[in-house]
Tab-separated table of C-alpha atoms in Angstrom:
chain	number	residue	atom	x	y	z
A	210	GLY	CA	46.417	-2.134	77.214
A	211	GLU	CA	49.527	-3.802	78.559
A	212	ASN	CA	49.301	-7.041	80.563
A	213	VAL	CA	52.305	-8.270	82.524
A	214	GLU	CA	52.412	-11.757	83.951
A	215	GLN	CA	55.042	-12.931	86.420
A	216	HIS	CA	56.060	-16.415	87.583
A	217	PRO	CA	56.581	-17.974	90.007
A	218	SER	CA	54.692	-16.249	92.787
A	219	THR	CA	56.943	-17.822	95.419
A	220	LEU	CA	60.439	-19.180	95.128
A	221	SER	CA	62.713	-20.793	97.696
A	222	VAL	CA	66.350	-21.511	96.987
A	223	GLN	CA	69.346	-22.618	98.989
A	224	GLU	CA	71.974	-20.017	99.678
A	225	GLY	CA	74.476	-19.991	96.844
A	226	ASP	CA	72.049	-21.331	94.263
A	227	SER	CA	70.584	-19.287	91.421
A	228	ALA	CA	67.085	-17.847	91.217
A	229	VAL	CA	65.178	-17.074	88.038
A	230	ILE	CA	61.980	-15.062	87.762
A	231	LYS	CA	60.124	-14.776	84.471
A	232	CYS	CA	57.741	-12.185	83.087
A	233	THR	CA	55.778	-11.804	79.892
A	234	TYR	CA	54.190	-8.713	78.424
A	235	SER	CA	51.627	-8.153	75.720
A	236	ASP	CA	52.082	-4.643	74.293
A	237	SER	CA	54.797	-4.309	71.668
A	238	ALA	CA	54.924	-0.574	72.427
A	239	SER	CA	56.635	-1.359	75.736
A	240	ASN	CA	60.350	-0.836	75.394
A	241	TYR	CA	61.586	-0.433	78.960
A	242	PHE	CA	61.582	-3.222	81.537
A	243	PRO	CA	62.678	-2.493	85.106
A	244	TRP	CA	62.879	-4.877	88.030
A	245	TYR	CA	62.177	-3.823	91.593
A	246	LYS	CA	63.036	-5.381	94.932
A	247	GLN	CA	60.748	-4.712	97.869
A	248	GLU	CA	61.640	-5.633	101.406
A	249	LEU	CA	58.911	-5.942	103.994
A	250	GLY	CA	57.385	-2.576	104.822
A	251	LYS	CA	59.748	-0.725	102.517
A	252	ARG	CA	59.435	0.954	99.163
A	253	PRO	CA	60.245	-0.929	95.953
A	254	GLN	CA	63.789	-0.221	94.820
A	255	LEU	CA	65.029	-0.446	91.249
A	256	ILE	CA	67.659	-3.157	90.995
A	257	ILE	CA	68.168	-3.454	87.256
A	258	ASP	CA	66.465	-2.442	84.045
A	259	ILE	CA	66.728	-3.215	80.365
A	260	ARG	CA	65.708	-1.421	77.226
A	261	SER	CA	64.398	-3.090	74.121
A	262	ASN	CA	67.526	-2.424	72.092
A	263	VAL	CA	69.481	-4.726	74.399
A	264	GLY	CA	69.106	-8.467	74.857
A	265	GLU	CA	70.919	-8.855	78.134
A	266	LYS	CA	72.272	-6.732	80.942
A	267	LYS	CA	74.309	-7.743	83.935
A	268	ASP	CA	75.211	-6.054	87.203
A	269	GLN	CA	77.350	-8.203	89.470
A	270	ARG	CA	75.136	-11.111	90.609
A	271	ILE	CA	72.028	-9.814	88.877
A	272	ALA	CA	71.217	-10.145	85.192
A	273	VAL	CA	68.188	-9.538	83.054
A	274	THR	CA	67.443	-10.990	79.645
A	275	LEU	CA	64.894	-9.807	77.117
A	276	ASN	CA	63.347	-11.622	74.185
A	277	LYS	CA	61.370	-9.038	72.229
A	278	THR	CA	60.028	-11.535	69.737
A	279	ALA	CA	58.535	-13.723	72.414
A	280	LYS	CA	57.708	-10.747	74.633
A	281	HIS	CA	59.307	-12.122	77.734
A	282	PHE	CA	62.057	-11.042	80.075
A	283	SER	CA	63.707	-12.690	83.035
A	284	LEU	CA	65.635	-11.815	86.154
A	285	HIS	CA	68.551	-14.005	87.127
A	286	ILE	CA	70.196	-13.838	90.542
A	287	THR	CA	73.324	-15.937	90.991
A	288	GLU	CA	75.070	-16.949	94.205
A	289	THR	CA	72.021	-16.008	96.215
A	290	GLN	CA	72.427	-14.692	99.734
A	291	PRO	CA	69.915	-14.442	102.599
A	292	GLU	CA	69.710	-10.675	102.062
A	293	ASP	CA	68.314	-11.336	98.591
A	294	SER	CA	65.126	-12.526	100.291
A	295	ALA	CA	62.389	-10.075	99.289
A	296	VAL	CA	59.532	-9.602	96.860
A	297	TYR	CA	60.577	-8.880	93.302
A	298	PHE	CA	58.385	-7.104	90.764
A	299	CYS	CA	58.872	-6.865	87.036
A	300	ALA	CA	57.367	-4.014	85.069
A	301	ALA	CA	56.888	-2.939	81.474
A	302	GLY	CA	56.406	0.494	80.007
A	303	GLU	CA	57.613	3.071	77.554
A	304	ALA	CA	60.961	4.753	78.064
A	305	ASN	CA	61.325	8.509	78.154
A	306	THR	CA	57.679	9.131	78.972
A	307	GLY	CA	55.710	9.889	82.094
A	308	ASN	CA	53.220	7.138	81.402
A	309	GLN	CA	52.460	4.427	83.921
A	310	PHE	CA	54.335	1.198	84.268
A	311	TYR	CA	52.496	-2.095	84.308
A	312	PHE	CA	53.629	-4.349	87.111
A	313	GLY	CA	53.738	-8.076	87.497
A	314	THR	CA	52.132	-9.658	90.517
A	315	GLY	CA	55.420	-10.173	92.329
A	316	THR	CA	57.631	-13.080	93.348
A	317	SER	CA	58.411	-13.727	96.989
A	318	LEU	CA	61.964	-15.029	97.065
A	319	THR	CA	63.289	-16.815	100.143
A	320	VAL	CA	66.957	-17.719	100.334
A	321	ILE	CA	67.525	-20.473	102.856
A	322	PRO	CA	70.842	-20.203	104.710
B	240	GLY	CA	69.383	8.891	91.676
B	241	ALA	CA	66.253	10.951	91.926
B	242	VAL	CA	64.305	10.960	95.163
B	243	VAL	CA	60.619	10.807	95.890
B	244	SER	CA	59.602	11.603	99.423
B	245	GLN	CA	56.303	10.591	100.981
B	246	HIS	CA	54.852	11.785	104.248
B	247	PRO	CA	53.691	10.632	106.726
B	248	SER	CA	55.194	7.158	106.945
B	249	TRP	CA	52.683	6.053	109.550
B	250	VAL	CA	49.288	7.424	110.410
B	251	ILE	CA	46.601	6.195	112.754
B	252	CYS	CA	43.226	7.847	112.661
B	253	LYS	CA	39.715	7.395	113.904
B	254	SER	CA	36.974	6.148	111.657
B	255	GLY	CA	35.216	9.006	109.885
B	256	THR	CA	38.177	11.355	109.785
B	257	SER	CA	40.197	12.352	106.725
B	258	VAL	CA	43.886	11.754	106.186
B	259	LYS	CA	46.204	13.527	103.774
B	260	ILE	CA	49.348	11.938	102.366
B	261	GLU	CA	51.940	13.992	100.528
B	262	CYS	CA	54.245	12.885	97.753
B	263	ARG	CA	57.117	15.068	96.630
B	264	SER	CA	59.679	14.706	93.884
B	265	LEU	CA	62.733	16.292	95.452
B	266	ASP	CA	65.101	16.840	92.563
B	267	PHE	CA	63.054	16.502	89.414
B	268	GLN	CA	59.755	17.696	88.073
B	269	ALA	CA	56.942	15.265	87.529
B	270	THR	CA	53.911	16.133	85.455
B	271	THR	CA	52.414	12.833	86.490
B	272	MET	CA	52.616	10.884	89.704
B	273	PHE	CA	51.077	7.556	90.542
B	274	TRP	CA	49.295	6.358	93.659
B	275	TYR	CA	49.221	2.703	94.573
B	276	ARG	CA	47.638	0.672	97.277
B	277	GLN	CA	49.312	-2.481	98.473
B	278	PHE	CA	47.790	-5.180	100.646
B	279	PRO	CA	50.059	-7.503	102.636
B	280	LYS	CA	52.001	-9.887	100.421
B	281	GLN	CA	50.275	-8.585	97.317
B	282	SER	CA	51.227	-6.576	94.291
B	283	LEU	CA	51.019	-2.860	93.720
B	284	MET	CA	47.502	-1.857	92.747
B	285	LEU	CA	47.398	1.362	90.770
B	286	MET	CA	44.693	3.588	92.170
B	287	ALA	CA	45.095	6.715	90.099
B	288	THR	CA	47.396	8.821	87.991
B	289	SER	CA	47.879	12.311	89.303
B	290	ASN	CA	48.186	14.957	86.591
B	291	GLU	CA	49.719	18.335	87.330
B	292	GLY	CA	47.198	21.099	86.807
B	293	SER	CA	44.325	18.830	85.839
B	294	LYS	CA	42.092	16.115	87.212
B	295	ALA	CA	43.477	12.801	88.266
B	296	THR	CA	42.735	9.701	86.251
B	297	TYR	CA	41.271	6.972	88.430
B	298	GLU	CA	41.439	3.267	87.796
B	299	GLN	CA	38.253	1.298	87.530
B	300	GLY	CA	36.695	0.578	90.887
B	301	VAL	CA	38.478	3.364	92.756
B	302	GLU	CA	36.124	5.927	94.261
B	303	LYS	CA	37.318	9.373	93.290
B	304	ASP	CA	35.242	11.040	96.005
B	305	LYS	CA	36.797	8.745	98.568
B	306	PHE	CA	40.383	9.174	97.442
B	307	LEU	CA	40.902	12.811	96.537
B	308	ILE	CA	44.031	13.557	94.557
B	309	ASN	CA	45.524	16.966	93.986
B	310	HIS	CA	48.627	17.697	91.928
B	311	ALA	CA	49.062	21.405	92.404
B	312	SER	CA	52.695	21.713	91.368
B	313	LEU	CA	55.300	19.833	89.381
B	314	THR	CA	56.793	18.422	92.573
B	315	LEU	CA	53.835	17.737	94.840
B	316	SER	CA	50.855	15.435	94.731
B	317	THR	CA	48.534	14.721	97.641
B	318	LEU	CA	46.162	11.872	98.351
B	319	THR	CA	43.367	12.504	100.830
B	320	VAL	CA	41.441	9.547	102.163
B	321	THR	CA	38.104	11.038	103.116
B	322	SER	CA	35.832	9.688	105.834
B	323	ALA	CA	38.235	6.856	106.439
B	324	HIS	CA	36.981	3.463	107.565
B	325	PRO	CA	38.860	0.401	108.805
B	326	GLU	CA	38.703	-1.172	105.360
B	327	ASP	CA	40.784	1.737	104.073
B	328	SER	CA	43.673	0.596	106.242
B	329	SER	CA	46.507	-0.245	103.905
B	330	PHE	CA	49.965	0.661	102.628
B	331	TYR	CA	49.775	3.540	100.149
B	332	ILE	CA	52.749	4.285	97.903
B	333	CYS	CA	53.308	7.076	95.437
B	334	SER	CA	55.736	7.151	92.559
B	335	ALA	CA	56.928	9.435	89.809
B	336	ARG	CA	58.940	9.066	86.653
B	337	ASP	CA	61.968	11.207	85.926
B	338	ILE	CA	61.716	11.658	82.174
B	339	THR	CA	65.142	13.255	82.115
B	340	ALA	CA	66.518	9.881	83.223
B	341	TYR	CA	64.965	7.549	80.641
B	342	GLY	CA	61.721	7.725	82.537
B	343	GLU	CA	63.011	5.778	85.507
B	344	LEU	CA	60.325	5.290	88.133
B	345	PHE	CA	61.009	6.217	91.737
B	346	PHE	CA	58.844	5.313	94.685
B	347	GLY	CA	58.090	7.191	97.843
B	348	GLU	CA	58.682	5.521	101.194
B	349	GLY	CA	55.046	4.519	101.499
B	350	SER	CA	52.448	5.432	104.108
B	351	ARG	CA	50.953	2.876	106.438
B	352	LEU	CA	47.391	3.943	107.244
B	353	THR	CA	45.536	2.354	110.136
B	354	VAL	CA	41.937	3.370	110.694
B	355	LEU	CA	40.540	2.494	114.086
């Protein structure tokens, strides 16, 4: 089955700096890679996703890159703000199905004002 | 976007009692829903996949008689923690995929269970 690894587990950055979180996956059948942000005590919220036919996607300060050959994808947050502090999860799965996603172990991001 | 609603958000119960948590997809139909357990500062641990009209599929190590799952309709799945004990205290989250929207996954609000 699929195995998703995520690094780092914790990340601290100064406000205004960039943050990068990396994930790898093992199953070439996975073709959909969402990223979720979870604030303390809240539900995970989708912040950006990418499909395997695209190498990069950007939404304001957030971008995701995908390297299908190497089976890794990354989340990039630029100009970080204190409200970006949260736990971020990557996931891998198959698009257009009801099958489960496989989640990374999470990255706790702290943005220091 | 689609909405998944989970109820209750908080529940406190006595040891030995059973607790039911509901998960509803409000504006889409879900033939499968997923139940997770999350410990503080840890990742989402998939407990089981709830299948509409059939038995749930449990992950290894999850007691199916302890965590009863019922998916009676295309919009409702329930998780019942039977004979709850303090070690069952946790944050339980459900989710469902909207296959009409590329299979995007939506989470419920989560349910914080405290067993006294």
